[in-house]
mmCIF file of C-alpha atoms in Angstrom:
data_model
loop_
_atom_site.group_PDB
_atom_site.id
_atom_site.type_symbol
_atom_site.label_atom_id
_atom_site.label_comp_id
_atom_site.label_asym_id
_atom_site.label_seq_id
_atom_site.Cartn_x
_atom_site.Cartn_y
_atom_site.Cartn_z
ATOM 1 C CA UNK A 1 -95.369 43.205 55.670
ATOM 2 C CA UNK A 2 -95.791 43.726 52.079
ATOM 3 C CA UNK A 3 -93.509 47.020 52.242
ATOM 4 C CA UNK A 4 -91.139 45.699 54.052
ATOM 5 C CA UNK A 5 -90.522 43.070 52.088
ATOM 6 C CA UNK A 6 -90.663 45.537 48.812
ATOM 7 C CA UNK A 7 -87.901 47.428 50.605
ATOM 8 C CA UNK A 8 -85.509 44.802 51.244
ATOM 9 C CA UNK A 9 -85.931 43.766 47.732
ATOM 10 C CA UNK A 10 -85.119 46.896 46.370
ATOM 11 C CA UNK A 11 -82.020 47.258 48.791
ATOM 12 C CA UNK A 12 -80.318 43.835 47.599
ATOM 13 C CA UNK A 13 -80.832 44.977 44.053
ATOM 14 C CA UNK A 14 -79.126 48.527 44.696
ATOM 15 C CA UNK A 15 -76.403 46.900 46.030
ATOM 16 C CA UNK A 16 -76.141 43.801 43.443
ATOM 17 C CA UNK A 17 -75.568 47.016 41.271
ATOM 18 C CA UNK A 18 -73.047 48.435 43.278
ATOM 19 C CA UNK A 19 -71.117 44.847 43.545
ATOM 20 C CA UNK A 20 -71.053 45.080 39.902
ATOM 21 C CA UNK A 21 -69.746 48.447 38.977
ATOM 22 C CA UNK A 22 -73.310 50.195 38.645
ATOM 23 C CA UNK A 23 -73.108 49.540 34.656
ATOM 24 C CA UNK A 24 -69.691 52.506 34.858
ATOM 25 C CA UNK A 25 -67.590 52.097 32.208
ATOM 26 C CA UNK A 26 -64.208 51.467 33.433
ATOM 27 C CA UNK A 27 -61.271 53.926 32.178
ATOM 28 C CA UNK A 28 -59.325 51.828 29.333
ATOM 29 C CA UNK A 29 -55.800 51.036 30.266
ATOM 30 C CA UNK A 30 -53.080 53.591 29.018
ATOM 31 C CA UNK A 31 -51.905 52.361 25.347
ATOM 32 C CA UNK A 32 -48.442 50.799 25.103
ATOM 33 C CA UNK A 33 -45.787 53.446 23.949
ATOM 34 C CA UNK A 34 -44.789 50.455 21.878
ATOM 35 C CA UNK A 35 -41.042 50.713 22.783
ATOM 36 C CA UNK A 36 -41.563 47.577 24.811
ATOM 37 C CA UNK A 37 -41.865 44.007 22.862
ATOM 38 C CA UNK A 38 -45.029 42.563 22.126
ATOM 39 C CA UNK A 39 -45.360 39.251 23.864
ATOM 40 C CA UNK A 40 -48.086 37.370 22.493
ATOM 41 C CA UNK A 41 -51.139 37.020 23.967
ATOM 42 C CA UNK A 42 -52.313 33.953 25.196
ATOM 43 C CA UNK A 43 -51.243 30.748 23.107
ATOM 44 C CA UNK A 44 -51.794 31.309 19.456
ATOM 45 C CA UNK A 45 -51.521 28.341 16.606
ATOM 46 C CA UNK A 46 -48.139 28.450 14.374
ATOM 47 C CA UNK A 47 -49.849 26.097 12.076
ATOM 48 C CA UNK A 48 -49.535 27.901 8.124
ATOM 49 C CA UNK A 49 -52.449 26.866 6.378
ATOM 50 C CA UNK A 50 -52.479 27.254 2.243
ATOM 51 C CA UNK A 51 -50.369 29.867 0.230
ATOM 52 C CA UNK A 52 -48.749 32.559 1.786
ATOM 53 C CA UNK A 53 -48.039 35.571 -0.693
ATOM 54 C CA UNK A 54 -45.728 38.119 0.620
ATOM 55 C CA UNK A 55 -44.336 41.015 -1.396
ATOM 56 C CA UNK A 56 -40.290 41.885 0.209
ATOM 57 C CA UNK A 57 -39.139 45.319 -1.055
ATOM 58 C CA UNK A 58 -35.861 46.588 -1.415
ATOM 59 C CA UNK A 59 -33.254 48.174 -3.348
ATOM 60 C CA UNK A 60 -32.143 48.138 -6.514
ATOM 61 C CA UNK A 61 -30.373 44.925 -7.758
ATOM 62 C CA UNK A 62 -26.567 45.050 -6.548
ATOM 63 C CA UNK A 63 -27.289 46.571 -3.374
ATOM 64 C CA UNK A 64 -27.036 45.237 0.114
ATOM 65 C CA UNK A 65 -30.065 45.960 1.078
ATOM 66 C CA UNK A 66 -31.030 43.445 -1.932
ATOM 67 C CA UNK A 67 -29.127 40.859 -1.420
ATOM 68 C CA UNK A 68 -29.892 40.647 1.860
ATOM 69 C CA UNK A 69 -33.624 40.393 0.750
ATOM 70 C CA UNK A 70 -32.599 37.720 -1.709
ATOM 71 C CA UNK A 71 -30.665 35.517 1.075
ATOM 72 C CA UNK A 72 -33.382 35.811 3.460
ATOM 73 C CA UNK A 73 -36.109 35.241 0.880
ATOM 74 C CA UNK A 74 -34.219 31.376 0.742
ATOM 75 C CA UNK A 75 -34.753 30.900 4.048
ATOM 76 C CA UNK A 76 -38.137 32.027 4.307
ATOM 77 C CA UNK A 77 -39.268 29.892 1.429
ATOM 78 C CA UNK A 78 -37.101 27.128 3.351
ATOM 79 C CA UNK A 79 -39.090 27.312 6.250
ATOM 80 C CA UNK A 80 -42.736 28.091 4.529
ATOM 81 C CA UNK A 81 -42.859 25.874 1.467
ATOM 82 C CA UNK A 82 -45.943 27.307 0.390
ATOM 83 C CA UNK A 83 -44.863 30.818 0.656
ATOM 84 C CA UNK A 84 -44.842 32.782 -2.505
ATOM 85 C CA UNK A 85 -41.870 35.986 -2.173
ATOM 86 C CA UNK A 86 -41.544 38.615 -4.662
ATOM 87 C CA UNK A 87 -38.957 40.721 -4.167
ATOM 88 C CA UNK A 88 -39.398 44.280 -5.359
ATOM 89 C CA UNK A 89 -36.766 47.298 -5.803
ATOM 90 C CA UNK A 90 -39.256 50.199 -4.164
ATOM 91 C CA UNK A 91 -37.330 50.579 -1.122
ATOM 92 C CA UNK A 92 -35.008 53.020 0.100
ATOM 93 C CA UNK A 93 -32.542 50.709 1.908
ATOM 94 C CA UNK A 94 -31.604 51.797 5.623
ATOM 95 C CA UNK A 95 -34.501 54.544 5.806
ATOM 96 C CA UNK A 96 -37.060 52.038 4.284
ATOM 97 C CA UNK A 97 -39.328 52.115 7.333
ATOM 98 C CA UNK A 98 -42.088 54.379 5.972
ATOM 99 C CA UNK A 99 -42.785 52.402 3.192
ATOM 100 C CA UNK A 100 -44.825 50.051 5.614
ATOM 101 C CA UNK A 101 -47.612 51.583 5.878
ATOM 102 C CA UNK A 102 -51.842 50.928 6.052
ATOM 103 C CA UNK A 103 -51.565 47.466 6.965
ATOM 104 C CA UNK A 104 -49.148 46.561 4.133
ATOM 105 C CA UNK A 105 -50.418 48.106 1.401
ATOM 106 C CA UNK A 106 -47.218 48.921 -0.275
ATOM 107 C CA UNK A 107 -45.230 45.914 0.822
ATOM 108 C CA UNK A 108 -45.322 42.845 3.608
ATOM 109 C CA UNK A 109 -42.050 42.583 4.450
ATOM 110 C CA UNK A 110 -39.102 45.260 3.738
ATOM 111 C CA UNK A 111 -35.384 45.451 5.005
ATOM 112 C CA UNK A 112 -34.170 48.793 7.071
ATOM 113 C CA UNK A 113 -31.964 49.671 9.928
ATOM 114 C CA UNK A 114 -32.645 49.772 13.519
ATOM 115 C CA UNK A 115 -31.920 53.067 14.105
ATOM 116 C CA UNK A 116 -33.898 54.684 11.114
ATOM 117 C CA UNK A 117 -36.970 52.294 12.294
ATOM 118 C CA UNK A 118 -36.417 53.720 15.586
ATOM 119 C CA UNK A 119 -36.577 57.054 14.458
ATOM 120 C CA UNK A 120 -39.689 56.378 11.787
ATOM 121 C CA UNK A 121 -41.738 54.882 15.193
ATOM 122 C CA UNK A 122 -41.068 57.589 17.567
ATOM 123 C CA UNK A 123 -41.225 60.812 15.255
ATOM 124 C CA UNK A 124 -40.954 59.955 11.595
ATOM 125 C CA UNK A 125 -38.463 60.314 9.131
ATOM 126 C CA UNK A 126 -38.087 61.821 5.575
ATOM 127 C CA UNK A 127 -41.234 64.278 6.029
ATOM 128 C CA UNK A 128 -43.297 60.886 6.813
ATOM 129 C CA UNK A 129 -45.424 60.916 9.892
ATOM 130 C CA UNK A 130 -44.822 58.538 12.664
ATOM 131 C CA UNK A 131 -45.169 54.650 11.261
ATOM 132 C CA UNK A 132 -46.181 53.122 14.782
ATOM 133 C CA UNK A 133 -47.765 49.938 12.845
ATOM 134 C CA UNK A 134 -44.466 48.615 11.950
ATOM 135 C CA UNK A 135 -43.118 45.417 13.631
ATOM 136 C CA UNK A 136 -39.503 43.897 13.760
ATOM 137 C CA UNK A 137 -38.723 39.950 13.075
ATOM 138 C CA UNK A 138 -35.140 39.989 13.117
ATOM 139 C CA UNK A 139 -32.463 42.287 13.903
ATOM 140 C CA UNK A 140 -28.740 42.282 14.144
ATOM 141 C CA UNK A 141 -27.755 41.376 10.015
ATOM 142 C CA UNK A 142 -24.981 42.637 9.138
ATOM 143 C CA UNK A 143 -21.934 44.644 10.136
ATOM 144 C CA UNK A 144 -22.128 48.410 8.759
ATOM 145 C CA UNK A 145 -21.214 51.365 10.970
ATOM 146 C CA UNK A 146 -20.721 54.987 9.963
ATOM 147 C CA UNK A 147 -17.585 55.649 8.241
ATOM 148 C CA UNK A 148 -16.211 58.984 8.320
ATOM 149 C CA UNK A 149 -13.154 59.663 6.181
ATOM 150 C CA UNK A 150 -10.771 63.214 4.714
ATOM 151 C CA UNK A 151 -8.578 63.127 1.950
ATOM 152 C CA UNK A 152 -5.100 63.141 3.183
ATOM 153 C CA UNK A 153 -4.497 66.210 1.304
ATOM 154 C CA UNK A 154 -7.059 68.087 3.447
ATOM 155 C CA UNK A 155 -5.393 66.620 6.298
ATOM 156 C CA UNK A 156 -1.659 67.823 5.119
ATOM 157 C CA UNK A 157 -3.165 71.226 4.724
ATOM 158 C CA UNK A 158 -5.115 72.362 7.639
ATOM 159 C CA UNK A 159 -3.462 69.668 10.547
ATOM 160 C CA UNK A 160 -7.221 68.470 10.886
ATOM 161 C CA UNK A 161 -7.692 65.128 12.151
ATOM 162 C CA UNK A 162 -10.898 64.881 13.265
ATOM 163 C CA UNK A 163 -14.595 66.097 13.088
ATOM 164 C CA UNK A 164 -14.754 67.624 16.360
ATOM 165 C CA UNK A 165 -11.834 69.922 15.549
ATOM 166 C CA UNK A 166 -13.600 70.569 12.216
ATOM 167 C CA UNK A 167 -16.277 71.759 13.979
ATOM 168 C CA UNK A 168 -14.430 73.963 16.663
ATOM 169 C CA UNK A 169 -12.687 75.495 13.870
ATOM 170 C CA UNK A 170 -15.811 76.225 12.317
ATOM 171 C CA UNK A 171 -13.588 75.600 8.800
ATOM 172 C CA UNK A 172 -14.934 75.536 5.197
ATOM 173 C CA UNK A 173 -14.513 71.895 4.438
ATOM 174 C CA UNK A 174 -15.860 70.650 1.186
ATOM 175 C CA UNK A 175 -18.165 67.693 2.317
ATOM 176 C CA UNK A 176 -19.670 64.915 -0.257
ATOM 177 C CA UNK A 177 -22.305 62.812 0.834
ATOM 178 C CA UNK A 178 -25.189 60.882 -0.372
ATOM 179 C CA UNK A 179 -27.711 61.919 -2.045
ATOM 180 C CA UNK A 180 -31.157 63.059 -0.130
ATOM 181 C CA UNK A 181 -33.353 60.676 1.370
ATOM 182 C CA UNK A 182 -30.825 57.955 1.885
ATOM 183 C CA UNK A 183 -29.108 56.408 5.104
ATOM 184 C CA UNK A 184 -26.255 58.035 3.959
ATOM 185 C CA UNK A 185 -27.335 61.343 3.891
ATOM 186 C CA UNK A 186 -29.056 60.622 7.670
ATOM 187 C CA UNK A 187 -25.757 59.529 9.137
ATOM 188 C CA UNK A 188 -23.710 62.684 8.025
ATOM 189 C CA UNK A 189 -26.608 64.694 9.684
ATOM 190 C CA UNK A 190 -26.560 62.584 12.802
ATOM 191 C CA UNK A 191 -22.901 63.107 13.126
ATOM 192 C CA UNK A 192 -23.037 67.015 12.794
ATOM 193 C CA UNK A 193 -25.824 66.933 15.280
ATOM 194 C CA UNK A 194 -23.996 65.025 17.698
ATOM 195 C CA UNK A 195 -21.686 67.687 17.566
ATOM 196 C CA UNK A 196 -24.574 70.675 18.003
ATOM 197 C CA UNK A 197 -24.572 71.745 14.290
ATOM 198 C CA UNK A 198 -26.047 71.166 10.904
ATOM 199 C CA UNK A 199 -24.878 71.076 7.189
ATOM 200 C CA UNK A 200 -26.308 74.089 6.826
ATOM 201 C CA UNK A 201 -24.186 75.954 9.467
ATOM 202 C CA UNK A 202 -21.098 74.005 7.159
ATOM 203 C CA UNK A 203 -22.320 76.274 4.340
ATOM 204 C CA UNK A 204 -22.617 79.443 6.491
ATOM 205 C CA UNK A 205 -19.058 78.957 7.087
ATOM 206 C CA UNK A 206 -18.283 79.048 3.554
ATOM 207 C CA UNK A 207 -17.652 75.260 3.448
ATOM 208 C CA UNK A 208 -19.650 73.366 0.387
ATOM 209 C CA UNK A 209 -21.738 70.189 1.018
ATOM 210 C CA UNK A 210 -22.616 68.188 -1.923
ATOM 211 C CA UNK A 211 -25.456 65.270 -2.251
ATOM 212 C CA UNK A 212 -24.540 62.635 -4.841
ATOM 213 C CA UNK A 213 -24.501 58.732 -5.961
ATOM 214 C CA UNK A 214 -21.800 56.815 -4.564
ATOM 215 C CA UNK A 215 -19.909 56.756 -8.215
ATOM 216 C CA UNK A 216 -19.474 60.619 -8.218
ATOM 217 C CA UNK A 217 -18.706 60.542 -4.592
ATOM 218 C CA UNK A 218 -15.667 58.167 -5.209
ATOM 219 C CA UNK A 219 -14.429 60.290 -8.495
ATOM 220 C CA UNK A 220 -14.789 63.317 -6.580
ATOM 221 C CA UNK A 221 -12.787 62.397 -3.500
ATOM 222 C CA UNK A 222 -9.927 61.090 -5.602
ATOM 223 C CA UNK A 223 -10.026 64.202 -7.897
ATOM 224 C CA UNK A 224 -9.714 66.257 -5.040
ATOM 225 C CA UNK A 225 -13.230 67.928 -5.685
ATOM 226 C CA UNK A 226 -13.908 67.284 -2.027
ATOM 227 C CA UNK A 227 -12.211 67.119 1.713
ATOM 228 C CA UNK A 228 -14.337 64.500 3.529
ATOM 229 C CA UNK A 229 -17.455 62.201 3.110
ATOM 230 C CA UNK A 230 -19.827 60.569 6.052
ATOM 231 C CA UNK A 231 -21.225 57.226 4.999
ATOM 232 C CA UNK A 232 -23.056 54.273 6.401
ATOM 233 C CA UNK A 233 -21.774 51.576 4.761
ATOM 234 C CA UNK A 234 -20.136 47.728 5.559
ATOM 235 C CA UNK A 235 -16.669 46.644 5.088
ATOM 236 C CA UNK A 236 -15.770 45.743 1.477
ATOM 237 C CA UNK A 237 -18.489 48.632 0.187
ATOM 238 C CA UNK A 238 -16.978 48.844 -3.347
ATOM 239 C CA UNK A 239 -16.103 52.384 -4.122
ATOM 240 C CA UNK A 240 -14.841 53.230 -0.488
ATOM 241 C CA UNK A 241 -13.040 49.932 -1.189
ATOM 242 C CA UNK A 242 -12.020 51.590 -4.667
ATOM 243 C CA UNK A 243 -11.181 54.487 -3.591
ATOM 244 C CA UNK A 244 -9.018 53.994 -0.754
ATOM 245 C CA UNK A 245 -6.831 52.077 -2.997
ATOM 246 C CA UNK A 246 -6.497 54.910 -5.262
ATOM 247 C CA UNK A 247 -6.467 57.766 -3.776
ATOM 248 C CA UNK A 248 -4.475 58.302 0.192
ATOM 249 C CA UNK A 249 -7.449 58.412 2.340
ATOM 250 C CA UNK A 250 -7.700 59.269 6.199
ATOM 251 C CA UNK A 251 -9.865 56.957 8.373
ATOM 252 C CA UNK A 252 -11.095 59.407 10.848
ATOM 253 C CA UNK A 253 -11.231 58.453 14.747
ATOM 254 C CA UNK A 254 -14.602 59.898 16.796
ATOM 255 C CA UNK A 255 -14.329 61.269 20.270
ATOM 256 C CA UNK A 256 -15.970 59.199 22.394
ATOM 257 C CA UNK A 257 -18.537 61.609 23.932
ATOM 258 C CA UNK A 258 -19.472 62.062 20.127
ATOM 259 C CA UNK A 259 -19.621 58.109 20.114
ATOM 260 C CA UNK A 260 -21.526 58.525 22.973
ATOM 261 C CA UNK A 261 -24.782 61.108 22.044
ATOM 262 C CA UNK A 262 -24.884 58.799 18.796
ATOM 263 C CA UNK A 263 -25.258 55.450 20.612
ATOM 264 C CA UNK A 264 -28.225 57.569 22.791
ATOM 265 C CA UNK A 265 -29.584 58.423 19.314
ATOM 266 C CA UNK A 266 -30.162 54.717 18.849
ATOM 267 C CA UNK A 267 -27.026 53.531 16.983
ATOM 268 C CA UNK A 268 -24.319 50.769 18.588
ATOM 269 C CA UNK A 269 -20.954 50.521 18.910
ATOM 270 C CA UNK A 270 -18.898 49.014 16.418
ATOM 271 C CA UNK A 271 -15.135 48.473 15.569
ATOM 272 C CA UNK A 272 -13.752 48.519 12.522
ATOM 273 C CA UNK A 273 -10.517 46.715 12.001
ATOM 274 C CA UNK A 274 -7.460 47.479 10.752
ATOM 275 C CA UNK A 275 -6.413 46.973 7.399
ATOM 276 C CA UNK A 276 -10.475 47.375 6.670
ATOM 277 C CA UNK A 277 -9.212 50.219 4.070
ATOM 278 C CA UNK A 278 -6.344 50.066 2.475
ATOM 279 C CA UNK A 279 -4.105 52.710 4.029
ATOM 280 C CA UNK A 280 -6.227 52.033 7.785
ATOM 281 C CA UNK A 281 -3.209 51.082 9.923
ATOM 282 C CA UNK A 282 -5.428 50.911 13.289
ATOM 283 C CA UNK A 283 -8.684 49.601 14.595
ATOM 284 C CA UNK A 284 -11.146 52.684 14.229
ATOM 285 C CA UNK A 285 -14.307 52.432 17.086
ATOM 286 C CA UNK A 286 -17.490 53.857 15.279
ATOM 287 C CA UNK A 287 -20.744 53.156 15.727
ATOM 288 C CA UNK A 288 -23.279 51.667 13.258
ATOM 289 C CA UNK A 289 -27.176 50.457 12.757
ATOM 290 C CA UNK A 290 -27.672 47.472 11.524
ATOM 291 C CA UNK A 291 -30.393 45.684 9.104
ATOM 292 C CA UNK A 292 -33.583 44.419 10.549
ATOM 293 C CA UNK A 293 -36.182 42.498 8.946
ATOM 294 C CA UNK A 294 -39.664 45.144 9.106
ATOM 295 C CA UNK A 295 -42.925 43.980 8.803
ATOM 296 C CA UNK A 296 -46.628 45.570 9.244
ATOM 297 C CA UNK A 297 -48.264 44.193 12.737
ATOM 298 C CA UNK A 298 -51.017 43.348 10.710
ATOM 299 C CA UNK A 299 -48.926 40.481 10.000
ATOM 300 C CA UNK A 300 -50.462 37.007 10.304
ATOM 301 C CA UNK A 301 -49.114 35.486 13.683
ATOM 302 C CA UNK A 302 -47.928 32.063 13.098
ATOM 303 C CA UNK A 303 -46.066 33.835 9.795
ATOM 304 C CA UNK A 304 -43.830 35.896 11.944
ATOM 305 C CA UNK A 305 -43.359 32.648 13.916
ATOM 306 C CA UNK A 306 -41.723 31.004 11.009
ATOM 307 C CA UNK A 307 -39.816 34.016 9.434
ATOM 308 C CA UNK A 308 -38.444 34.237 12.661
ATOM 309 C CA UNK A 309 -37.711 30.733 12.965
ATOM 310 C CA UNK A 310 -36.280 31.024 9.183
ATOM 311 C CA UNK A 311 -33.625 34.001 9.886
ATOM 312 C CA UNK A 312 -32.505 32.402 13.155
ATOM 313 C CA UNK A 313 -32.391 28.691 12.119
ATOM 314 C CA UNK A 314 -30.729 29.201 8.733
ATOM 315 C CA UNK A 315 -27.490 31.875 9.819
ATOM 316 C CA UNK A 316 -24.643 29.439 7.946
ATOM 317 C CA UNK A 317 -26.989 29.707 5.038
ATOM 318 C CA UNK A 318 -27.691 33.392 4.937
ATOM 319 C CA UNK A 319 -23.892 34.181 5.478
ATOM 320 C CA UNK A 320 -22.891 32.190 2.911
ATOM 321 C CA UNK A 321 -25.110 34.404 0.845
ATOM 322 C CA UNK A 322 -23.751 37.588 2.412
ATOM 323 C CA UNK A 323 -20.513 37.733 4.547
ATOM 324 C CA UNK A 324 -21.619 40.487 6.307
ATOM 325 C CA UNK A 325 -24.529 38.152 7.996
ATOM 326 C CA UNK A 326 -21.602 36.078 9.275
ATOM 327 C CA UNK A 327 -22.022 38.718 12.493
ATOM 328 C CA UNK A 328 -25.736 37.662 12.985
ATOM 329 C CA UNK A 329 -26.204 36.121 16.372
ATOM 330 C CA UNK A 330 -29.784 34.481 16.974
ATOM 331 C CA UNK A 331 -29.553 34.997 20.452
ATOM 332 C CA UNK A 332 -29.949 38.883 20.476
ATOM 333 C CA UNK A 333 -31.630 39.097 17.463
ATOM 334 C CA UNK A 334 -35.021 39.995 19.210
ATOM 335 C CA UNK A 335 -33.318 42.619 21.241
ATOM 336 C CA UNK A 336 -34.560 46.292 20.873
ATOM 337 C CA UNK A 337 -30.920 47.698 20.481
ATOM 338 C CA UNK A 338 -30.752 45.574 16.962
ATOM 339 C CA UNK A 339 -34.520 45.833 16.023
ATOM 340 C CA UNK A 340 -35.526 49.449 16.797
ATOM 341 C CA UNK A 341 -38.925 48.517 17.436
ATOM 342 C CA UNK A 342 -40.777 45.973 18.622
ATOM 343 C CA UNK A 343 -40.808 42.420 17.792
ATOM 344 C CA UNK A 344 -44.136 41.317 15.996
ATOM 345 C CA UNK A 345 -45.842 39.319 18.711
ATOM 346 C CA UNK A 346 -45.520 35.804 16.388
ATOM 347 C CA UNK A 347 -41.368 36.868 16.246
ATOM 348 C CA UNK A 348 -41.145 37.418 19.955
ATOM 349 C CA UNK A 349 -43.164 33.709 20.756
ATOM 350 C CA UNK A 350 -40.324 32.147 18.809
ATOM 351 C CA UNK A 351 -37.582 33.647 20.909
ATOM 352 C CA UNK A 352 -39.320 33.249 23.983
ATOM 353 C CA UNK A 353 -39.594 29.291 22.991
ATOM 354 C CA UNK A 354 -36.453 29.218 22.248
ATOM 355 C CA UNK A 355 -35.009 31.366 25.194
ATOM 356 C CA UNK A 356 -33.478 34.060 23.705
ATOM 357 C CA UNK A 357 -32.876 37.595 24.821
ATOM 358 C CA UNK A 358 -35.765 39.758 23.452
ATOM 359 C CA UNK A 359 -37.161 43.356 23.843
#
């Protein structure tokens, strides 16, 4: 009797095991890719408690990129009281991504564009490996788009009107962009490779392309130095502004299959108006990337709550600081197409409380 009931014992155990997995280790679940948002998890406090210290980098002084740090830094401290924002020049604008890296060790919060923080995520940009702890807040500020112009000389001499002719021709063209490492320099490669080439097959054709600051850009244009520059700039931009009243300029049109592979490379479509440039008779559809607000996703939580909440609840405020925020629209601010990446999870609880489009 004894056995028996050793044996059933020893049977309800084996399959109490069983019931439970047997101790096996379930396989983890696959990671995120992270092109998805980050909802937050569960219900996390938005209560700020004592100082927050939060180091903002940008360009130099003068520069959009820093004066859109400067407008948004109001609206931070606005919203936080207690936050403490210094705003530093170690950023390189549009491609300044990268710069967020380990945790925040080089800065907490730093202004980019959506497409270069798209690009720094998925494969890395400027010889930097891929920054997949970065984390967007706000997208959508601003109105810049790739502007693509010849001298009207050039176009006088060869009957060229537009890049993908340029390119079919294979011609020499003297190109003048900006100098290495900045969104500038990115968006005239983009546009080549749109069209299957580089700016080194420009030089194999006996064409010259020339990396410089935007001062020698604009003297060299009007001195005839140069046939064309690619830039990614805003409306107003100073020299282009500058130069277009100095020098007869010609606003080039894009096909729209070139449009097309650059809006699948992660930029949007924009218009430019007419009467943007002096001498620009006709609205000119481009495509452009816009500024986001980066931050690591080390981030506290209920912080990214409230620099969300800042950005979004504060718009009349940031465009009167910048005109070019006047195009900032809260309600797809949290989408991926304006961010790049994903919203940090304290960004995308704001949005979904407020019931905004997001991811």
């Amino acid at each position: 009797m004894k056995k028996v009931f050793a044996l059933i014992l020893a049977l309800v155990m084996s399959l109490s095991l069983v019931a439970c997995g047997g101790g096996k280790t379930e396989d983890p679940a696959p990671a995120s890719s992270g092109t998805e948002t980050q909802e937050p998890a569960g219900e996390q406090s938005t209560e700020i408690s004592g100082s927050v210290d939060l180091t903002f980098a940008a360009q130099e002084v003068g520069t959009a990129a820093y004066n859109y740090a400067a407008a948004i830094q109001t609206a931070i401290v606005k919203e936080i009281p207690s936050a403490n924002i210094s705003i530093t020049t170690t950023s390189p604008g549009g491609v300044g991504a990268p710069i967020i890296v380990n945790g925040g060790a080089q800065c907490d919060i730093v202004m980019s564009n959506s497409a270069p923080a798209k690009w720094s995520y998925e494969e890395g940009i400027l010889g930097n490996a891929p920054t997949t702890e970065i984390a967007a807040i706000a997208g959508g500020l601003g109105h810049d788009f790739i502007n693509v112009m010849f001298t009207q000389k050039f176009v006088d001499a060869t009957g060229i009107t537009t890049v993908e002719e340029l390119v079919e021709q294979k011609y020499p063209v003297k190109i003048v962009i900006k100098t290495n490492g900045t969104f500038g320099e990115l968006a005239a490669e983009k546009v080549f490779e749109a069209l299957g080439v580089t700016l080194d097959d420009i030089v194999s054709w006996g064409g010259v392309v020339e990396k410089t600051g935007g001062d020698a850009i604009k003297s060299g244009l009007q001195d005839d130095l140069y046939d064309m520059t690619i830039d990614h700039i805003g409306a107003g931009q100073a020299n282009t502004s500058e130069l277009c009243l100095t020098h007869d300029m010609y606003a080039v049109q894009m096909a729209d299959s070139t449009l097309a592979t650059l809006v699948e490379m992660g930029y949007d479509y924009v218009t430019v108006e007419a009467g943007t440039w002096n001498g620009q008779d006709t609205d000119i559809q481009t495509v452009g990337s816009q500024q986001v607000v980066l931050v690591p996703t080390s981030l506290d939580y209920a912080v990214a709550y409230h620099m969300a909440k800042a950005i979004c609840e504060n718009k009349e405020d940031l465009a009167s600081a910048v005109a070019a925020m006047s195009y900032f629209d809260p309600e797809t601010a949290g989408t991926m197409t304006l961010t790049g990446v994903a919203l940090h999870p304290g960004a995308a609880a704001y949005y979904e409380e407020m019931g905004y489009a997001h991811g």
